[in-house]
CSV table of N, CA, C and O in Angstrom, one decimal:
chain,number,residue,atom,x,y,z
R,1,MET,N,-7.2,-57.3,101.6
R,1,MET,CA,-7.7,-58.2,100.4
R,1,MET,C,-7.1,-57.0,99.7
R,1,MET,O,-7.4,-56.7,97.8
R,2,MET,N,-7.7,-55.6,100.0
R,2,MET,CA,-7.1,-54.4,99.3
R,2,MET,C,-5.9,-54.2,98.8
R,2,MET,O,-4.9,-53.6,97.5
R,3,ARG,N,-5.1,-54.9,99.8
R,3,ARG,CA,-3.6,-54.6,99.2
R,3,ARG,C,-2.4,-55.3,98.0
R,3,ARG,O,-2.6,-54.4,97.2
R,4,PRO,N,-3.7,-56.3,97.7
R,4,PRO,CA,-2.3,-56.8,96.1
R,4,PRO,C,-3.8,-56.1,94.9
R,4,PRO,O,-2.6,-55.7,94.3
R,5,ILE,N,-4.9,-55.1,95.2
R,5,ILE,CA,-4.8,-54.3,94.7
R,5,ILE,C,-4.0,-53.6,94.1
R,5,ILE,O,-4.0,-52.8,92.6
R,6,ARG,N,-4.5,-52.3,94.8
R,6,ARG,CA,-3.2,-51.4,95.6
R,6,ARG,C,-2.1,-52.1,94.0
R,6,ARG,O,-1.2,-51.8,93.9
R,7,VAL,N,-1.5,-53.4,94.4
R,7,VAL,CA,0.2,-53.4,94.5
R,7,VAL,C,-0.7,-53.5,92.3
R,7,VAL,O,1.3,-53.4,91.6
R,8,GLY,N,-1.2,-53.7,92.5
R,8,GLY,CA,-1.2,-54.6,90.9
R,8,GLY,C,-1.5,-53.1,90.5
R,8,GLY,O,-0.7,-52.6,88.8
R,9,LEU,N,-2.2,-52.1,91.2
R,9,LEU,CA,-2.5,-50.8,90.3
R,9,LEU,C,-0.8,-50.7,90.2
R,9,LEU,O,-0.6,-49.6,88.8
R,10,ALA,N,-1.3,-49.9,91.1
R,10,ALA,CA,0.7,-49.7,90.9
R,10,ALA,C,1.4,-50.4,89.9
R,10,ALA,O,2.6,-49.1,89.5
R,11,MET,N,1.5,-51.0,89.9
R,11,MET,CA,2.4,-51.7,88.7
R,11,MET,C,2.0,-51.3,87.0
R,11,MET,O,2.6,-51.1,86.3
R,12,ILE,N,0.9,-51.5,87.6
R,12,ILE,CA,0.2,-51.3,85.8
R,12,ILE,C,0.2,-49.7,85.3
R,12,ILE,O,0.8,-49.7,84.4
R,13,LEU,N,0.4,-49.6,87.2
R,13,LEU,CA,1.2,-47.3,86.3
R,13,LEU,C,2.2,-47.6,86.1
R,13,LEU,O,2.5,-46.5,85.6
R,14,LEU,N,3.1,-48.0,87.2
R,14,LEU,CA,5.0,-48.1,86.3
R,14,LEU,C,5.1,-48.0,84.8
R,14,LEU,O,5.5,-47.9,84.3
R,15,MET,N,4.5,-49.6,84.8
R,15,MET,CA,4.6,-49.9,83.5
R,15,MET,C,4.0,-49.3,82.0
R,15,MET,O,4.8,-48.6,81.4
R,16,THR,N,2.4,-48.3,83.1
R,16,THR,CA,2.5,-47.4,81.6
R,16,THR,C,3.4,-45.8,81.7
R,16,THR,O,3.5,-46.0,80.8
R,17,ILE,N,4.2,-45.9,82.9
R,17,ILE,CA,5.0,-44.4,82.9
R,17,ILE,C,6.4,-44.8,82.2
R,17,ILE,O,6.4,-44.9,80.9
R,18,THR,N,6.7,-46.4,82.0
R,18,THR,CA,8.1,-47.1,81.9
R,18,THR,C,7.6,-47.0,79.7
R,18,THR,O,8.5,-46.4,79.1
R,19,VAL,N,6.8,-47.5,79.1
R,19,VAL,CA,6.0,-47.3,78.4
R,19,VAL,C,6.2,-46.2,77.5
R,19,VAL,O,6.9,-45.2,76.4
R,20,LEU,N,5.2,-45.1,78.0
R,20,LEU,CA,5.4,-43.5,77.6
R,20,LEU,C,6.7,-43.2,77.5
R,20,LEU,O,7.2,-42.3,76.5
R,21,THR,N,7.6,-43.1,78.7
R,21,THR,CA,8.0,-42.9,78.4
R,21,THR,C,10.0,-43.8,77.8
R,21,THR,O,10.3,-42.5,76.0
R,22,ILE,N,9.2,-44.8,77.0
R,22,ILE,CA,10.5,-45.3,76.1
R,22,ILE,C,9.8,-44.6,74.2
R,22,ILE,O,10.7,-44.4,73.8
R,23,VAL,N,8.1,-43.9,74.3
R,23,VAL,CA,7.6,-44.7,73.1
R,23,VAL,C,8.1,-42.6,73.2
R,23,VAL,O,8.5,-42.4,71.9
R,24,THR,N,8.3,-41.5,73.9
R,24,THR,CA,8.5,-40.3,73.6
R,24,THR,C,10.3,-39.9,73.6
R,24,THR,O,10.3,-39.6,72.7
R,25,ALA,N,10.5,-41.1,74.0
R,25,ALA,CA,12.3,-40.9,73.9
R,25,ALA,C,13.0,-41.2,72.2
R,25,ALA,O,13.7,-41.2,71.6
R,26,GLN,N,12.0,-42.7,71.5
R,26,GLN,CA,12.0,-43.4,70.6
R,26,GLN,C,11.4,-41.9,69.5
R,26,GLN,O,12.4,-41.5,68.5
R,27,GLN,N,10.5,-41.0,69.4
R,27,GLN,CA,9.9,-40.0,69.0
R,27,GLN,C,11.1,-38.7,69.0
R,27,GLN,O,11.3,-39.1,67.4
R,28,GLU,N,11.3,-38.6,69.5
R,28,GLU,CA,12.4,-37.5,70.3
R,28,GLU,C,13.8,-38.0,69.3
R,28,GLU,O,14.3,-37.2,68.3
R,29,ASP,N,14.4,-39.2,69.3
R,29,ASP,CA,15.5,-39.3,67.9
R,29,ASP,C,15.0,-39.5,66.7
R,29,ASP,O,15.9,-39.8,65.9
R,30,GLN,N,13.4,-39.2,65.9
R,30,GLN,CA,13.5,-39.4,65.1
R,30,GLN,C,13.2,-37.6,64.6
R,30,GLN,O,12.6,-38.1,63.4
R,31,GLN,N,13.7,-37.2,65.2
R,31,GLN,CA,13.3,-35.6,65.1
R,31,GLN,C,14.2,-35.2,63.9
R,31,GLN,O,15.4,-35.4,64.4
R,32,PRO,N,14.3,-34.4,63.2
R,32,PRO,CA,15.1,-34.4,61.9
R,32,PRO,C,16.2,-33.6,62.5
R,32,PRO,O,16.3,-32.3,64.2
R,33,PRO,N,17.4,-33.8,62.4
R,33,PRO,CA,19.1,-32.4,63.2
R,33,PRO,C,18.5,-31.2,63.0
R,33,PRO,O,17.2,-30.5,62.2
R,34,PRO,N,18.9,-30.5,64.4
R,34,PRO,CA,18.1,-28.9,64.5
R,34,PRO,C,19.0,-28.6,62.3
R,34,PRO,O,20.0,-28.2,62.0
R,35,PRO,N,18.2,-27.1,61.6
R,35,PRO,CA,18.8,-27.7,60.4
R,35,PRO,C,20.6,-26.2,60.9
R,35,PRO,O,20.6,-25.4,61.5
R,36,MET,N,21.6,-26.6,60.3
R,36,MET,CA,23.0,-25.9,61.3
R,36,MET,C,23.1,-25.2,59.6
R,36,MET,O,24.0,-24.3,59.2
R,37,LEU,N,22.2,-26.0,58.6
R,37,LEU,CA,22.9,-25.6,57.3
R,37,LEU,C,21.2,-25.8,56.6
R,37,LEU,O,20.3,-25.4,56.6
R,38,PRO,N,21.3,-24.8,55.3
R,38,PRO,CA,20.3,-24.4,54.6
R,38,PRO,C,19.7,-26.1,54.4
R,38,PRO,O,20.0,-26.8,54.5
R,39,VAL,N,18.2,-25.6,54.5
R,39,VAL,CA,17.9,-26.9,54.0
R,39,VAL,C,17.5,-27.4,53.7
R,39,VAL,O,17.4,-28.7,53.6
R,40,GLU,N,17.6,-27.0,52.0
R,40,GLU,CA,18.2,-27.8,50.8
R,40,GLU,C,18.7,-28.6,51.2
R,40,GLU,O,19.0,-30.1,50.7
R,41,GLU,N,20.0,-28.1,51.9
R,41,GLU,CA,21.4,-29.5,52.4
R,41,GLU,C,20.9,-30.4,53.1
R,41,GLU,O,21.7,-31.6,53.2
R,42,VAL,N,20.0,-29.9,53.6
R,42,VAL,CA,19.9,-30.9,55.4
R,42,VAL,C,19.4,-32.5,54.3
R,42,VAL,O,19.0,-33.1,55.1
R,43,GLY,N,18.4,-31.3,53.9
R,43,GLY,CA,17.4,-32.0,53.3
R,43,GLY,C,17.6,-33.4,52.0
R,43,GLY,O,17.6,-34.5,52.1
R,44,MET,N,18.7,-32.9,51.5
R,44,MET,CA,19.4,-33.4,50.5
R,44,MET,C,20.4,-34.7,51.2
R,44,MET,O,20.7,-36.2,50.7
R,45,CYS,N,20.5,-34.8,52.8
R,45,CYS,CA,21.3,-35.5,52.9
R,45,CYS,C,20.5,-37.2,53.8
R,45,CYS,O,20.2,-36.8,55.0
R,46,SER,N,20.6,-38.1,53.0
R,46,SER,CA,19.7,-39.0,53.4
R,46,SER,C,20.0,-40.2,54.6
R,46,SER,O,19.7,-41.0,55.0
R,47,ARG,N,21.3,-39.5,54.9
R,47,ARG,CA,21.8,-40.4,56.7
R,47,ARG,C,22.0,-39.1,58.0
R,47,ARG,O,21.7,-38.5,57.7
R,48,THR,N,21.6,-39.6,58.8
R,48,THR,CA,21.9,-39.2,60.4
R,48,THR,C,23.0,-38.6,60.2
R,48,THR,O,24.3,-39.4,60.0
R,49,PHE,N,23.4,-37.8,60.4
R,49,PHE,CA,25.0,-37.0,61.8
R,49,PHE,C,25.8,-38.1,61.7
R,49,PHE,O,27.2,-39.0,61.4
R,50,PHE,N,25.0,-40.1,62.9
R,50,PHE,CA,26.9,-41.6,62.9
R,50,PHE,C,26.7,-42.2,62.1
R,50,PHE,O,27.7,-42.2,62.0
R,51,SER,N,25.5,-42.4,61.2
R,51,SER,CA,25.9,-43.3,60.0
R,51,SER,C,26.7,-42.5,59.2
R,51,SER,O,27.8,-43.1,58.4
R,52,ALA,N,27.1,-41.2,58.6
R,52,ALA,CA,27.2,-40.1,57.4
R,52,ALA,C,28.5,-40.1,58.6
R,52,ALA,O,29.9,-40.8,58.1
R,53,LEU,N,28.9,-40.1,60.2
R,53,LEU,CA,30.6,-40.8,59.8
R,53,LEU,C,30.7,-41.7,60.6
R,53,LEU,O,32.2,-42.2,59.9
R,54,VAL,N,30.4,-42.8,60.8
R,54,VAL,CA,30.7,-44.1,60.2
R,54,VAL,C,30.6,-44.6,59.1
R,54,VAL,O,32.2,-45.3,59.1
R,55,GLN,N,30.4,-44.0,57.9
R,55,GLN,CA,30.8,-44.7,56.7
R,55,GLN,C,32.1,-43.6,56.2
R,55,GLN,O,33.1,-43.9,55.8
R,56,LEU,N,32.6,-42.1,57.3
R,56,LEU,CA,34.0,-42.4,57.6
R,56,LEU,C,35.0,-42.7,58.2
R,56,LEU,O,36.4,-42.1,58.0
R,57,ILE,N,34.9,-42.9,58.4
R,57,ILE,CA,36.5,-44.0,59.5
R,57,ILE,C,37.5,-43.8,59.0
R,57,ILE,O,37.8,-44.3,59.0
R,58,PRO,N,36.8,-44.8,57.1
R,58,PRO,CA,38.3,-45.3,56.4
R,58,PRO,C,39.4,-43.1,56.3
R,58,PRO,O,40.7,-43.7,55.6
R,59,CYS,N,39.0,-42.6,56.9
R,59,CYS,CA,39.4,-41.4,56.8
R,59,CYS,C,40.1,-41.2,57.7
R,59,CYS,O,40.8,-39.3,58.0
R,60,ARG,N,39.5,-41.5,59.0
R,60,ARG,CA,40.2,-41.3,60.2
R,60,ARG,C,41.6,-40.9,60.7
R,60,ARG,O,42.5,-39.8,61.1
R,61,ALA,N,42.9,-41.5,59.4
R,61,ALA,CA,43.7,-41.2,60.0
R,61,ALA,C,44.2,-39.9,58.8
R,61,ALA,O,45.8,-39.3,60.0
R,62,ALA,N,43.5,-39.3,57.9
R,62,ALA,CA,43.7,-39.0,57.2
R,62,ALA,C,42.8,-37.2,57.3
R,62,ALA,O,43.5,-36.2,57.2
R,63,VAL,N,42.9,-37.2,58.8
R,63,VAL,CA,42.3,-35.9,59.3
R,63,VAL,C,42.4,-35.9,60.8
R,63,VAL,O,41.8,-35.4,61.6
R,64,ALA,N,43.7,-36.8,61.4
R,64,ALA,CA,44.0,-36.4,62.5
R,64,ALA,C,45.2,-35.6,62.3
R,64,ALA,O,45.0,-34.9,61.8
R,65,PRO,N,44.9,-34.4,63.9
R,65,PRO,CA,45.4,-33.5,63.7
R,65,PRO,C,46.7,-33.8,63.3
R,65,PRO,O,47.5,-34.7,63.7
R,66,PHE,N,47.9,-32.7,62.7
R,66,PHE,CA,48.6,-33.3,62.5
R,66,PHE,C,49.5,-33.9,61.3
R,66,PHE,O,50.8,-34.8,61.4
R,67,SER,N,47.9,-35.0,60.9
R,67,SER,CA,48.7,-35.7,59.9
R,67,SER,C,49.1,-35.8,58.6
R,67,SER,O,48.7,-35.3,58.0
R,68,PRO,N,50.6,-36.7,58.5
R,68,PRO,CA,50.4,-36.3,56.7
R,68,PRO,C,50.0,-37.2,56.1
R,68,PRO,O,51.2,-37.3,54.9
R,69,ILE,N,49.8,-38.3,56.8
R,69,ILE,CA,49.0,-39.0,55.6
R,69,ILE,C,47.4,-38.6,54.8
R,69,ILE,O,46.4,-38.4,55.2
R,70,PRO,N,47.8,-38.5,53.4
R,70,PRO,CA,46.7,-38.7,52.2
R,70,PRO,C,45.7,-39.7,52.9
R,70,PRO,O,46.2,-40.3,53.7
R,71,PRO,N,44.7,-39.3,52.4
R,71,PRO,CA,43.9,-39.6,51.9
R,71,PRO,C,43.7,-41.0,51.0
R,71,PRO,O,44.3,-40.8,50.4
R,72,THR,N,42.9,-42.1,51.5
R,72,THR,CA,43.4,-43.5,51.0
R,72,THR,C,42.4,-43.0,50.1
R,72,THR,O,41.2,-42.7,50.0
R,73,GLU,N,42.5,-44.5,48.9
R,73,GLU,CA,41.2,-44.9,48.2
R,73,GLU,C,40.0,-44.7,49.0
R,73,GLU,O,39.2,-44.6,48.5
R,74,SER,N,39.7,-45.2,49.8
R,74,SER,CA,38.9,-45.9,50.4
R,74,SER,C,38.1,-44.5,51.2
R,74,SER,O,37.1,-44.7,51.1
R,75,CYS,N,39.2,-43.6,51.7
R,75,CYS,CA,38.4,-42.8,52.2
R,75,CYS,C,37.7,-42.1,51.2
R,75,CYS,O,37.2,-40.9,51.6
R,76,CYS,N,38.6,-41.9,49.9
R,76,CYS,CA,38.0,-41.4,49.4
R,76,CYS,C,36.5,-41.2,48.5
R,76,CYS,O,35.8,-40.6,47.8
R,77,SER,N,36.5,-42.7,48.5
R,77,SER,CA,35.4,-43.2,47.6
R,77,SER,C,34.3,-42.8,48.8
R,77,SER,O,32.8,-43.0,48.5
R,78,ALA,N,34.1,-43.1,49.6
R,78,ALA,CA,33.6,-42.9,51.1
R,78,ALA,C,33.1,-41.0,51.2
R,78,ALA,O,32.0,-40.6,51.3
R,79,VAL,N,33.9,-40.3,50.5
R,79,VAL,CA,34.1,-39.1,50.0
R,79,VAL,C,33.1,-38.8,49.3
R,79,VAL,O,31.8,-37.8,49.3
R,80,VAL,N,32.8,-39.1,47.8
R,80,VAL,CA,32.5,-39.5,47.1
R,80,VAL,C,31.1,-40.0,47.5
R,80,VAL,O,30.6,-39.2,46.7
R,81,THR,N,30.4,-40.3,47.6
R,81,THR,CA,29.6,-41.2,48.2
R,81,THR,C,29.0,-40.4,48.7
R,81,THR,O,27.3,-40.4,48.2
R,82,LEU,N,28.9,-40.7,49.8
R,82,LEU,CA,28.7,-39.1,50.5
R,82,LEU,C,28.4,-38.0,50.5
R,82,LEU,O,26.6,-37.8,50.5
R,83,GLY,N,29.4,-37.2,49.1
R,83,GLY,CA,28.0,-36.2,48.8
R,83,GLY,C,28.3,-35.2,49.2
R,83,GLY,O,28.5,-34.9,50.9
R,84,ARG,N,28.6,-34.4,48.4
R,84,ARG,CA,28.7,-32.6,50.2
R,84,ARG,C,27.3,-32.1,50.8
R,84,ARG,O,28.0,-31.8,51.9
R,85,PRO,N,26.2,-32.4,50.6
R,85,PRO,CA,25.4,-32.7,51.2
R,85,PRO,C,25.7,-32.8,52.8
R,85,PRO,O,25.6,-32.6,54.3
R,86,CYS,N,25.6,-34.6,52.9
R,86,CYS,CA,26.2,-34.9,54.8
R,86,CYS,C,27.2,-34.9,54.3
R,86,CYS,O,27.6,-34.5,55.9
R,87,LEU,N,28.8,-34.1,53.8
R,87,LEU,CA,29.8,-34.3,54.5
R,87,LEU,C,29.7,-32.5,54.6
R,87,LEU,O,30.3,-32.4,56.3
R,88,CYS,N,29.2,-31.8,54.7
R,88,CYS,CA,28.5,-30.5,55.6
R,88,CYS,C,27.7,-30.2,56.5
R,88,CYS,O,27.7,-30.0,57.5
R,89,LEU,N,26.7,-31.6,57.0
R,89,LEU,CA,26.2,-32.1,57.9
R,89,LEU,C,27.0,-31.5,58.6
R,89,LEU,O,27.1,-31.5,59.9
R,90,LEU,N,28.4,-32.7,58.4
R,90,LEU,CA,29.3,-33.3,59.8
R,90,LEU,C,30.1,-32.5,60.2
R,90,LEU,O,30.8,-32.0,60.8
R,91,ALA,N,30.6,-31.3,58.6
R,91,ALA,CA,31.5,-30.1,59.2
R,91,ALA,C,31.0,-29.6,59.7
R,91,ALA,O,31.7,-28.2,61.0
R,92,ASN,N,29.3,-29.2,60.0
R,92,ASN,CA,28.6,-28.1,60.8
R,92,ASN,C,28.1,-28.9,61.9
R,92,ASN,O,27.4,-28.3,62.8
R,93,GLY,N,29.3,-30.5,62.7
R,93,GLY,CA,28.1,-30.7,64.1
R,93,GLY,C,29.2,-31.0,65.0
R,93,GLY,O,29.2,-30.2,64.1
R,94,PRO,N,28.9,-31.6,66.0
R,94,PRO,CA,29.3,-31.4,66.9
R,94,PRO,C,31.0,-31.1,66.6
R,94,PRO,O,31.4,-32.0,65.8
R,95,PRO,N,31.8,-31.1,67.3
R,95,PRO,CA,33.6,-31.1,67.7
R,95,PRO,C,33.6,-32.1,67.9
R,95,PRO,O,33.0,-33.6,68.6
R,96,LEU,N,34.6,-33.2,67.5
R,96,LEU,CA,34.7,-34.4,67.5
R,96,LEU,C,36.5,-34.3,67.6
R,96,LEU,O,36.8,-33.8,67.2
R,97,SER,N,36.9,-35.5,68.5
R,97,SER,CA,38.0,-35.4,69.2
R,97,SER,C,38.7,-36.1,68.7
R,97,SER,O,38.4,-37.4,67.8
R,98,GLY,N,40.0,-35.7,68.4
R,98,GLY,CA,41.2,-36.5,67.5
R,98,GLY,C,40.7,-35.8,65.9
R,98,GLY,O,41.5,-36.4,64.9
R,99,ILE,N,39.7,-35.2,65.4
R,99,ILE,CA,40.1,-34.7,64.3
R,99,ILE,C,39.8,-33.7,63.7
R,99,ILE,O,39.3,-32.1,64.9
R,100,ASP,N,41.0,-32.5,63.1
R,100,ASP,CA,41.0,-31.8,62.7
R,100,ASP,C,39.5,-30.8,61.7
R,100,ASP,O,40.0,-31.1,59.9
R,101,ARG,N,39.0,-30.4,62.5
R,101,ARG,CA,38.2,-30.2,61.1
R,101,ARG,C,38.4,-29.3,59.9
R,101,ARG,O,37.7,-29.5,58.5
R,102,SER,N,39.6,-28.3,60.4
R,102,SER,CA,40.3,-27.5,58.4
R,102,SER,C,40.8,-28.3,57.2
R,102,SER,O,40.5,-28.6,56.1
R,103,MET,N,40.9,-29.8,58.4
R,103,MET,CA,42.2,-30.4,57.1
R,103,MET,C,40.4,-31.4,56.8
R,103,MET,O,41.0,-32.4,55.6
R,104,ALA,N,39.8,-31.9,57.6
R,104,ALA,CA,39.2,-32.2,56.6
R,104,ALA,C,37.4,-31.8,56.4
R,104,ALA,O,37.3,-32.7,55.2
R,105,LEU,N,37.9,-30.8,56.1
R,105,LEU,CA,36.8,-29.9,55.1
R,105,LEU,C,37.9,-29.7,53.8
R,105,LEU,O,37.2,-29.3,52.8
R,106,GLN,N,38.6,-29.9,53.9
R,106,GLN,CA,40.0,-30.1,52.9
R,106,GLN,C,40.2,-31.6,51.8
R,106,GLN,O,40.7,-31.7,51.4
R,107,LEU,N,39.1,-32.5,52.2
R,107,LEU,CA,38.8,-34.2,51.9
R,107,LEU,C,38.1,-34.2,50.9
R,107,LEU,O,38.8,-34.2,49.7
R,108,PRO,N,37.8,-33.0,50.3
R,108,PRO,CA,36.9,-33.0,48.7
R,108,PRO,C,37.8,-32.3,47.8
R,108,PRO,O,38.0,-33.3,47.0
R,109,GLN,N,38.7,-31.8,48.3
R,109,GLN,CA,39.4,-30.9,47.1
R,109,GLN,C,40.1,-32.5,46.7
R,109,GLN,O,41.5,-32.4,46.3
R,110,ARG,N,41.3,-32.5,48.0
R,110,ARG,CA,42.7,-33.4,48.1
R,110,ARG,C,41.8,-35.8,47.8
R,110,ARG,O,42.6,-35.7,47.6
R,111,CYS,N,40.7,-34.4,47.5
R,111,CYS,CA,40.0,-36.3,47.2
R,111,CYS,C,39.4,-36.8,45.6
R,111,CYS,O,38.7,-37.4,44.7
R,112,PHE,N,39.6,-35.0,44.7
R,112,PHE,CA,39.0,-34.4,43.6
R,112,PHE,C,37.5,-35.0,43.2
R,112,PHE,O,37.6,-35.9,42.2
R,113,ALA,N,36.8,-34.6,44.6
R,113,ALA,CA,35.2,-34.7,44.4
R,113,ALA,C,34.9,-33.5,44.0
R,113,ALA,O,35.9,-32.7,44.0
R,114,ASN,N,34.3,-33.6,42.7
R,114,ASN,CA,33.7,-33.3,42.0
R,114,ASN,C,32.5,-31.8,42.8
R,114,ASN,O,31.4,-31.5,41.4
R,115,PHE,N,33.0,-31.8,43.4
R,115,PHE,CA,31.8,-30.7,44.4
R,115,PHE,C,32.6,-30.0,45.6
R,115,PHE,O,33.4,-29.2,45.5
R,116,PRO,N,32.4,-28.5,45.3
R,116,PRO,CA,32.5,-27.1,46.5
R,116,PRO,C,32.2,-27.7,47.8
R,116,PRO,O,32.3,-28.3,48.5
R,117,PRO,N,33.8,-26.5,48.4
R,117,PRO,CA,33.4,-27.2,49.7
R,117,PRO,C,32.3,-26.5,50.4
R,117,PRO,O,31.0,-26.1,50.2
R,118,CYS,N,32.7,-26.6,51.6
R,118,CYS,CA,31.2,-26.6,52.5
R,118,CYS,C,31.1,-25.1,52.8
R,118,CYS,O,32.9,-24.8,53.5
R,119,ASP,N,30.5,-24.5,53.3
R,119,ASP,CA,30.3,-23.4,54.1
R,119,ASP,C,30.6,-24.2,56.1
R,119,ASP,O,29.2,-24.9,56.2
R,120,VAL,N,31.4,-23.4,56.3
R,120,VAL,CA,31.4,-23.3,58.3
R,120,VAL,C,30.2,-23.2,58.4
R,120,VAL,O,30.8,-21.3,58.8
R,121,ILE,N,29.5,-23.2,59.4
R,121,ILE,CA,28.3,-23.0,60.6
R,121,ILE,C,29.1,-22.1,62.2
R,121,ILE,O,28.8,-23.8,62.4
R,122,ASN,N,29.6,-21.2,62.4
R,122,ASN,CA,30.1,-21.2,63.6
R,122,ASN,C,28.7,-20.9,64.4
R,122,ASN,O,27.7,-20.4,64.2
């Protein structure tokens, strides 16, 4: 008779631990990124690192290592739409495979965007 109660309690404990783990993971995902840029620039970018990166997919060919391809109109539109704070957040983020960071940093100039280049923090 005691065995079903123990199994039931064990299941409740396991479910509670699972829910707490999920909630904690979700809360950690909602934390702001560590400030790699001045706080005012990080705060001005309303996107996450990955959503900003996705918006710049049209620029992939223009920032591939040794690429002679100029940025397309859709790439330049994305650069202007994101703006300097989001681009600087990306420029100071983790290295990305298949992307030449120095070419990516030239996108605002190559797209005739009306903002200064990003300061890269090592």
